[in-house]
XYZ file of N, CA and C in Angstrom:
309
model
N 7.883 -37.535 -33.294
C 6.869 -37.154 -32.038
C 6.805 -35.619 -32.188
N 5.489 -35.097 -32.072
C 5.327 -33.859 -32.008
C 5.097 -33.250 -30.779
N 6.087 -32.063 -30.683
C 5.866 -31.347 -29.283
C 4.678 -30.537 -29.105
N 3.790 -30.584 -28.057
C 2.790 -29.944 -27.933
C 3.003 -28.342 -27.467
N 2.449 -27.509 -27.978
C 2.665 -25.984 -27.782
C 1.597 -25.800 -26.664
N 2.010 -25.041 -25.584
C 1.457 -24.625 -24.741
C 0.670 -23.313 -24.761
N -0.606 -23.192 -24.737
C -1.519 -22.060 -25.133
C -2.441 -21.953 -23.970
N -2.203 -20.762 -23.406
C -2.971 -20.416 -22.022
C -3.961 -19.336 -22.744
N -5.253 -19.755 -22.036
C -6.348 -19.046 -22.188
C -6.310 -17.822 -21.342
N -6.677 -16.611 -21.975
C -6.653 -15.211 -21.233
C -7.054 -15.196 -19.601
N -6.096 -14.864 -18.803
C -6.610 -14.462 -17.343
C -7.380 -13.803 -17.328
N -7.413 -12.446 -17.997
C -8.303 -11.255 -17.935
C -9.616 -11.812 -18.458
N -9.508 -12.218 -19.702
C -11.091 -12.780 -20.156
C -11.853 -13.386 -19.378
N -11.115 -14.484 -18.776
C -11.873 -15.431 -17.743
C -12.115 -14.876 -16.584
N -11.390 -13.739 -16.091
C -11.866 -12.857 -14.963
C -13.067 -12.106 -15.129
N -12.936 -11.404 -16.259
C -13.975 -10.720 -16.678
C -15.190 -11.492 -16.774
N -15.392 -12.632 -17.200
C -16.435 -13.510 -17.145
C -17.027 -13.989 -15.718
N -16.172 -14.088 -14.946
C -16.388 -14.377 -13.296
C -17.043 -12.992 -12.959
N -16.447 -12.061 -13.225
C -17.120 -10.726 -12.493
C -18.578 -10.419 -13.126
N -18.699 -10.781 -14.387
C -20.061 -10.842 -15.080
C -21.048 -11.721 -14.398
N -20.423 -12.900 -13.671
C -21.324 -13.850 -13.272
C -21.309 -13.682 -11.478
N -20.858 -12.201 -11.256
C -20.725 -11.900 -9.914
C -19.843 -12.485 -8.845
N -18.957 -12.982 -9.369
C -17.852 -13.660 -8.523
C -16.440 -12.967 -8.708
N -16.783 -11.722 -8.020
C -15.591 -11.035 -8.103
C -14.265 -11.393 -7.346
N -14.590 -11.970 -6.002
C -13.275 -12.452 -5.293
C -12.400 -13.604 -6.065
N -13.514 -14.497 -6.683
C -12.831 -15.776 -7.599
C -12.058 -14.895 -8.797
N -12.532 -14.065 -9.309
C -11.918 -13.299 -10.681
C -10.555 -12.545 -10.115
N -10.436 -12.087 -8.904
C -9.394 -11.652 -8.389
C -8.404 -12.342 -8.086
N -8.655 -13.442 -7.480
C -7.822 -14.649 -7.281
C -6.864 -15.169 -8.520
N -8.051 -15.109 -9.969
C -7.675 -15.866 -11.101
C -6.675 -14.748 -11.814
N -6.678 -13.471 -11.679
C -5.694 -12.589 -12.054
C -4.522 -12.702 -11.263
N -4.689 -12.782 -10.285
C -3.207 -13.022 -9.344
C -2.860 -14.163 -9.803
N -3.291 -15.418 -10.006
C -2.709 -16.592 -10.554
C -2.160 -16.223 -11.978
N -2.715 -15.286 -12.612
C -2.211 -15.099 -14.023
C -0.909 -14.318 -13.862
N -0.901 -13.434 -12.694
C 0.247 -12.692 -12.378
C 1.580 -13.620 -11.989
N 1.092 -14.518 -11.431
C 2.015 -15.457 -11.115
C 2.740 -16.339 -11.920
N 1.707 -16.675 -13.062
C 1.940 -17.369 -13.792
C 3.222 -16.758 -14.967
N 2.801 -15.476 -15.392
C 3.498 -14.720 -15.974
C 5.034 -14.117 -15.633
N 4.963 -13.860 -14.295
C 6.251 -13.672 -13.607
C 7.242 -14.824 -13.482
N 6.429 -15.941 -13.526
C 7.325 -17.042 -13.084
C 8.044 -17.509 -14.632
N 7.227 -17.398 -15.592
C 7.852 -17.649 -16.825
C 9.074 -16.528 -17.463
N 8.619 -15.219 -17.048
C 9.779 -14.343 -17.173
C 10.889 -14.470 -16.627
N 10.813 -14.749 -15.278
C 11.942 -14.871 -14.235
C 12.859 -16.177 -14.477
N 12.136 -17.269 -15.011
C 12.781 -18.490 -15.478
C 13.531 -18.419 -16.916
N 13.154 -17.408 -17.450
C 13.687 -17.003 -18.982
C 14.808 -16.088 -18.577
N 14.975 -15.355 -17.993
C 16.112 -14.306 -17.198
C 17.150 -14.859 -16.413
N 16.734 -16.001 -15.604
C 17.499 -16.439 -14.385
C 18.467 -17.554 -15.036
N 19.639 -17.598 -14.698
C 20.358 -16.826 -13.765
C 20.822 -15.453 -14.687
N 21.029 -14.474 -13.868
C 21.721 -13.184 -14.549
C 22.626 -12.379 -13.561
N 23.645 -11.730 -14.432
C 24.323 -11.100 -13.466
C 23.855 -9.964 -12.742
N 24.115 -9.892 -11.480
C 23.632 -8.825 -10.508
C 23.999 -7.351 -11.282
N 25.237 -7.223 -11.750
C 25.372 -6.076 -12.572
C 24.467 -5.512 -13.675
N 23.977 -6.516 -14.225
C 22.800 -6.272 -15.141
C 21.455 -6.265 -14.854
N 21.311 -5.948 -13.466
C 19.923 -5.676 -13.146
C 19.292 -4.447 -13.708
N 20.105 -3.389 -13.616
C 19.554 -2.225 -14.071
C 19.223 -2.483 -15.970
N 19.970 -3.371 -16.444
C 19.816 -3.462 -17.968
C 18.422 -4.125 -18.153
N 18.280 -5.082 -17.276
C 17.121 -6.050 -17.334
C 15.572 -5.024 -16.984
N 16.003 -4.050 -16.093
C 14.851 -3.154 -15.802
C 14.537 -2.322 -16.952
N 15.737 -2.069 -17.948
C 15.646 -1.101 -19.014
C 14.933 -1.878 -20.171
N 15.127 -3.353 -20.328
C 14.565 -4.146 -21.307
C 13.234 -4.201 -21.043
N 12.723 -4.298 -19.790
C 11.203 -5.005 -19.038
C 10.227 -3.523 -19.341
N 10.984 -2.281 -19.192
C 10.391 -0.796 -19.288
C 10.127 -0.753 -20.909
N 11.198 -0.893 -21.851
C 11.011 -0.896 -23.014
C 10.073 -1.769 -23.579
N 10.049 -3.182 -23.374
C 8.935 -4.014 -23.664
C 7.504 -3.504 -23.044
N 7.444 -2.889 -22.034
C 5.999 -2.212 -21.563
C 5.581 -1.169 -22.414
N 6.813 -0.181 -22.432
C 6.200 0.886 -23.316
C 5.679 0.330 -24.838
N 6.597 -0.598 -25.657
C 5.944 -1.099 -26.531
C 4.794 -1.870 -26.756
N 4.557 -2.819 -25.684
C 3.228 -3.404 -25.794
C 2.010 -2.414 -25.430
N 2.216 -1.195 -24.645
C 1.349 -0.466 -24.397
C 0.986 0.628 -25.723
N 2.055 0.491 -26.602
C 1.701 1.310 -27.833
C 1.181 0.391 -28.913
N 1.477 -0.815 -28.867
C 0.845 -1.753 -29.871
C -0.615 -2.396 -29.325
N -0.919 -2.232 -27.772
C -2.297 -2.619 -27.383
C -3.099 -1.657 -26.763
N -3.874 -1.085 -27.627
C -4.709 -0.132 -26.708
C -5.388 -0.544 -25.812
N -5.411 0.098 -24.716
C -5.981 -0.420 -23.392
C -5.429 -1.277 -22.432
N -4.209 -1.573 -23.049
C -3.267 -2.404 -22.170
C -2.995 -1.522 -20.707
N -2.231 -0.361 -21.125
C -1.909 0.617 -20.136
C -3.041 0.926 -19.134
N -4.231 1.158 -19.401
C -5.203 1.648 -18.605
C -5.518 0.298 -17.622
N -5.471 -0.927 -18.243
C -5.895 -2.390 -17.547
C -4.686 -2.443 -16.414
N -3.465 -2.238 -16.843
C -2.531 -2.474 -16.005
C -2.851 -1.458 -14.625
N -2.970 -0.095 -14.913
C -3.028 0.748 -14.029
C -4.196 0.197 -13.103
N -5.184 -0.200 -13.551
C -6.418 -0.701 -12.884
C -6.023 -1.678 -11.911
N -5.293 -2.648 -12.358
C -4.953 -3.779 -11.579
C -4.166 -3.378 -10.525
N -3.028 -2.411 -10.781
C -2.156 -2.208 -9.821
C -2.884 -1.690 -8.448
N -4.062 -1.247 -8.791
C -4.953 -0.624 -7.350
C -5.722 -1.778 -6.429
N -6.079 -2.959 -7.392
C -6.700 -3.745 -6.512
C -6.111 -5.369 -6.643
N -5.078 -5.505 -7.458
C -4.502 -7.015 -7.404
C -3.306 -7.226 -6.266
N -3.175 -8.146 -5.613
C -2.192 -8.022 -4.534
C -0.858 -8.709 -5.177
N 0.085 -8.020 -5.103
C 1.554 -8.479 -6.100
C 2.276 -9.033 -5.114
N 2.901 -10.467 -5.103
C 3.736 -10.923 -4.218
C 5.154 -10.369 -4.417
N 5.883 -10.419 -3.149
C 7.239 -9.797 -3.469
C 8.012 -10.806 -4.188
N 9.094 -10.305 -4.935
C 10.006 -11.223 -5.540
C 11.135 -11.651 -4.653
N 11.210 -13.029 -4.472
C 12.364 -13.374 -3.578
C 13.453 -14.191 -4.606
N 14.528 -13.443 -4.480
C 15.690 -13.977 -5.204
C 16.675 -14.392 -4.252
N 17.495 -15.503 -4.763
C 18.704 -16.038 -4.011
C 19.790 -15.672 -4.833
N 20.927 -15.055 -4.057
C 22.076 -14.797 -4.642
C 22.983 -15.711 -4.761
N 23.453 -16.286 -6.003
C 24.565 -17.208 -6.083
C 25.997 -16.755 -6.706
N 26.850 -16.785 -6.374
C 27.976 -16.394 -7.073
C 28.739 -17.543 -7.948
N 28.828 -17.594 -9.101
C 29.382 -18.534 -9.761
C 30.191 -17.809 -10.956
N 31.064 -18.547 -11.358
C 31.874 -18.051 -12.431
C 31.244 -18.308 -13.716
N 31.370 -17.273 -14.547
C 30.844 -17.160 -15.938
C 31.361 -18.059 -16.689
N 30.435 -18.897 -17.474
C 30.973 -19.980 -18.513
C 30.791 -19.095 -20.068
N 30.130 -18.214 -20.031
C 29.869 -17.504 -21.348
C 30.190 -16.109 -21.447
N 30.462 -15.731 -22.581
C 31.046 -14.267 -22.910
C 30.157 -13.371 -23.494
């Protein structure tokens, strides 16, 4: 049995198509949905993490952002533009104390 690979069509490209068709509010909702989609995927891959490693995770995320900006011209400008108009939901985390089972 072959496992199906999930491939997502670009939220930004679909949003730009909506804007071209005069549907800016729908485009903004689509981009916000994309923000949620990628946030959920990243948080699922990181969780659970040790509270003391939060700074390390920030460092890694900033490193990745810098590398993406360097490798994809226009990505930084797009992100800066979206920061001005896209509503970002707060990140809600639940702290649970558990004994580590990995070193």
